[in-house]
Structures are given as structure tokens and as C-alpha cells.
XYZ file of C-alpha atoms in Angstrom:
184
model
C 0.000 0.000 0.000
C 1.275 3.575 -1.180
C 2.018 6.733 1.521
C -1.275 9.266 1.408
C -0.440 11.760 -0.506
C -1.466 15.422 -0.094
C -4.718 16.362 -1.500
C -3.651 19.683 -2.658
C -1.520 18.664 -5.127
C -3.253 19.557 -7.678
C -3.964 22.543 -6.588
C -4.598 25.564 -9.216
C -2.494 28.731 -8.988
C -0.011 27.184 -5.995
C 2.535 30.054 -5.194
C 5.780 28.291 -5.292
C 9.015 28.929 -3.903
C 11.873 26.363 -5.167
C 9.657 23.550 -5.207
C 8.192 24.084 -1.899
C 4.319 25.206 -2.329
C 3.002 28.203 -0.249
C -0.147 26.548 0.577
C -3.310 28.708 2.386
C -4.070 28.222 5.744
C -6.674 28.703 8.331
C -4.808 30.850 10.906
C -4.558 34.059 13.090
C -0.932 34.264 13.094
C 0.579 36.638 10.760
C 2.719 35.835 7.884
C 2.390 35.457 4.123
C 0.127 32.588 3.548
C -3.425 33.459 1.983
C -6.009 33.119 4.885
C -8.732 30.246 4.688
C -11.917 31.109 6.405
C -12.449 30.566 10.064
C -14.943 27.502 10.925
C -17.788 27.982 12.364
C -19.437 27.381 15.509
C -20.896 23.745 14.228
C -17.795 22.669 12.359
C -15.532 19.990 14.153
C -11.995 20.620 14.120
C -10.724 17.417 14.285
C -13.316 15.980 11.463
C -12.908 18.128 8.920
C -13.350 16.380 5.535
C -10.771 17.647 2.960
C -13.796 19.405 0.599
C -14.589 21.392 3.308
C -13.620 25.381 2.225
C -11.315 25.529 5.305
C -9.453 22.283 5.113
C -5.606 23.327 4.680
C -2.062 21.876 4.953
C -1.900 21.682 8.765
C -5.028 19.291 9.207
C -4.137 16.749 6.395
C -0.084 16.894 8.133
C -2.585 15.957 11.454
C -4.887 13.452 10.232
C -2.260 12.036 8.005
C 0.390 11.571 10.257
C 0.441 8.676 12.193
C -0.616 6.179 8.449
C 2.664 8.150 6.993
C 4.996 7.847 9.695
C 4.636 3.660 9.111
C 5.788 4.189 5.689
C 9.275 3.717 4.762
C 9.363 5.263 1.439
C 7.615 8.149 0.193
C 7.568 9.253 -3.576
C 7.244 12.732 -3.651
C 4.446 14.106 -6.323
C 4.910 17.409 -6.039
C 4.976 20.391 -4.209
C 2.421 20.226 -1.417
C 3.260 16.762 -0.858
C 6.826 18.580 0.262
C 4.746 20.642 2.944
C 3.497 17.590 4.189
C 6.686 16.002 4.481
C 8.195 18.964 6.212
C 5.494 19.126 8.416
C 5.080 15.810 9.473
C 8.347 15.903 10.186
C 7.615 18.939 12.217
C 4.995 17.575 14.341
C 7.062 14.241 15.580
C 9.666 16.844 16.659
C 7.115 18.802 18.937
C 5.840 15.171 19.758
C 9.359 14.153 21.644
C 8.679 17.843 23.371
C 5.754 16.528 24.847
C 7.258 13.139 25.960
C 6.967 12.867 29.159
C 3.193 11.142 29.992
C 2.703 12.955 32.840
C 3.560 16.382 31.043
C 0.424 18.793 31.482
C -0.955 20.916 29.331
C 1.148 24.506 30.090
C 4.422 22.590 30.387
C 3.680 21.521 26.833
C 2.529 24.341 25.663
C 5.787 25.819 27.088
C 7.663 23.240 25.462
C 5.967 22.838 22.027
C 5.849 27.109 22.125
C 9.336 27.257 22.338
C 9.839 25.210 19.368
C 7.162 26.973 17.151
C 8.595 30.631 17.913
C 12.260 29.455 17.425
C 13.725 31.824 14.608
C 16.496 29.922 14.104
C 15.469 27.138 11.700
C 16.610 25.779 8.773
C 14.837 25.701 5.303
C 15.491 24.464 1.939
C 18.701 25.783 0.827
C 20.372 25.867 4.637
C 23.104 23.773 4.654
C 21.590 22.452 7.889
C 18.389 21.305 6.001
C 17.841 18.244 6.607
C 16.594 17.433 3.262
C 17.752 19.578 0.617
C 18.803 16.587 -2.004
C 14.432 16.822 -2.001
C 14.138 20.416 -1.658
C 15.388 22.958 -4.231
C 16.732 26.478 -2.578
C 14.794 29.588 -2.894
C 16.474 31.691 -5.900
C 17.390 34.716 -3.618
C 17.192 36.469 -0.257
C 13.907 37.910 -0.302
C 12.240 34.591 -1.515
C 14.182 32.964 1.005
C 12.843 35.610 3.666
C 9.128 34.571 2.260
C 9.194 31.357 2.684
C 11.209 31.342 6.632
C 8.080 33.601 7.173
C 5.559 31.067 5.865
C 7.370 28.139 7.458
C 7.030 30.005 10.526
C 3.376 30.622 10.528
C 3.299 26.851 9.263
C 5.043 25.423 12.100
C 3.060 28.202 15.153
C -0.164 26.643 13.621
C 0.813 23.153 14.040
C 1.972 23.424 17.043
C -1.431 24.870 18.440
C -3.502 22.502 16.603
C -1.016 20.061 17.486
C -1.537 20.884 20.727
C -5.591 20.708 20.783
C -5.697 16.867 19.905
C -2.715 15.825 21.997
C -4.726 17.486 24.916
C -8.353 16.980 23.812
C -9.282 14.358 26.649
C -8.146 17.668 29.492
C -5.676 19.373 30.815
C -3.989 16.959 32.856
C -1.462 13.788 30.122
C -1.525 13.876 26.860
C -3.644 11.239 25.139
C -1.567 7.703 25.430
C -2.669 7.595 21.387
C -0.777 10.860 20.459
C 2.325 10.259 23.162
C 2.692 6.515 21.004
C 3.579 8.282 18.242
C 6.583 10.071 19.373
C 9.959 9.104 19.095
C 11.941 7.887 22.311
């Protein structure tokens, strides 16, 4: 059986920058991705279907993660499916912040915060990318500026939502599902 792939690849009009797409996304935090609109009061956050208008990158990285992370291989189709990858590579990093099964809620948000607001990450064309044989670099500063900016709002809004399911049951451990998937 073949990885899940990201369902915005095909995508009209994607906003690229080396071959990473700028995808929209339902968020309040500033940067340069296009805003999706906010859900509404009846809308489930964790069962969004991905026709709904506000489905976006950061809840197909969520639902998606834990069939993708059992996958050894994973042929890249384009683009978005390299937002994916960076983000679900994202979210098992804030997952071993959150180790700990008696962590509560704040600690984690301190912990998982921390990592979101970092500055000092690398993207495509870093030589401390991690994966820059599947990345291509941005073609100068400014688009280089553009996308650290989007990958910033990217990762703050995983982080949160991240956050949300890990913590759904209360305040008190983070669900034993979600604390399975992290590394040791």
C-alpha cells in the first residue's frame, strides 16, 4: 500500500518557492500565507473532511500523520506533498517535546511554544536542512525571507492545533494515542 499523498496537489495557482508550495491556511498568526476562512461554531476541528472550504495543509499533516509515519518510502508528487513532508516531520519533533506522559498541558505548551517561535530554523537551501537533495533552494534572499516567514506561521499553527488533539481528553497527560507516536 502507497504513503497518502497530499490532496492539494493539484492545486490551481499554488505560489511556489523552489519547489516548496506556499499553501493557504486557516490561521490568526501573521505571515504570508493566503487566509482560509475561520470555521464555524458547528464545524468539528478534528473531522474536517478535505472538501470542506477551510481544510488546509496543517489538518491533512494531522490526520495524516500517524498512516505516513509507518511508511518507509515516500515518492514525492509534487509540491504540497513537500509541505506535508516537512510538516510531518515537524509535528514528531514537537511530539518528543511533549514526551513525558505525565507532562500537562502549560508545560507543553511551554515546550511545544518554544519550538514553534524558534527563529532559528533551517529551510530548503540551509546547509543544515535536513533534506535539501528533495528540496530545491529559494532563488534569492527575499524569496528565502518569504518562505522562513511562511514556514514560521506553518510550524506556530501546528503546534497549536497540534496541541488541541494531543490534549483533547483535558488538561492533565496527553492522550496515550498521540504520546505513542513520538519518538523515544
Amino acid at each position: 500500500m502507497p504513503a497518502y499523498h497530499s490532496v492539494f496537489l493539484d492545486e490551481p495557482n499554488q505560489q511556489l518557492i523552489g519547489n516548496f508550495a506556499l499553501l493557504p491556511l486557516r490561521t490568526k498568526t501573521r505571515g504570508p500565507a493566503l487566509q482560509l476562512p475561520a470555521l464555524t461554531p458547528n464545524d468539528n476541528p478534528l473531522l474536517l473532511s478535505p472538501d470542506h472550504a477551510s481544510y488546509d495543509p496543517v489538518d491533512e499533516a494531522l490526520s495524516l500523520f500517524r498512516a505516513n509515519t509507518f511508511f518507509r518510502n515516500f515518492e514525492i508528487k509534487g509540491p504540497a506533498d513537500r509541505v506535508l513532508i516537512y510538516a510531518i516531520l515537524f509535528i514528531s519533533h514537537c511530539l518528543a517535546q511533549i514526551r513525558p506522559a505525565t507532562m500537562a498541558r502549560r508545560d507543553a505548551e511551554k515546550a511545544v511554544s518554544n519550538v514553534a517561535l524558534d527563529t532559528n530554523f533551517a529551510v530548503p537551501g540551509d546547509a543544515s536542512f535536513p533534506l535539501n537533495q528533495a528540496f530545491q533552494p529559494p532563488r534569492d534572499r527575499n524569496e528565502a525571507e518569504v518562505l522562513r516567514a511562511y514556514v514560521g506561521q506553518l510550524r506556530q499553527e501546528l503546534a497549536a492545533r497540534l496541541l488541541a488533539r494531543v490534549y483533547a481528553d483535558g488538561d492533565e497527560r496527553p492522550s496515550k494515542v498521540s504520546a505513542c507516536f513520538s519518538s523515544p
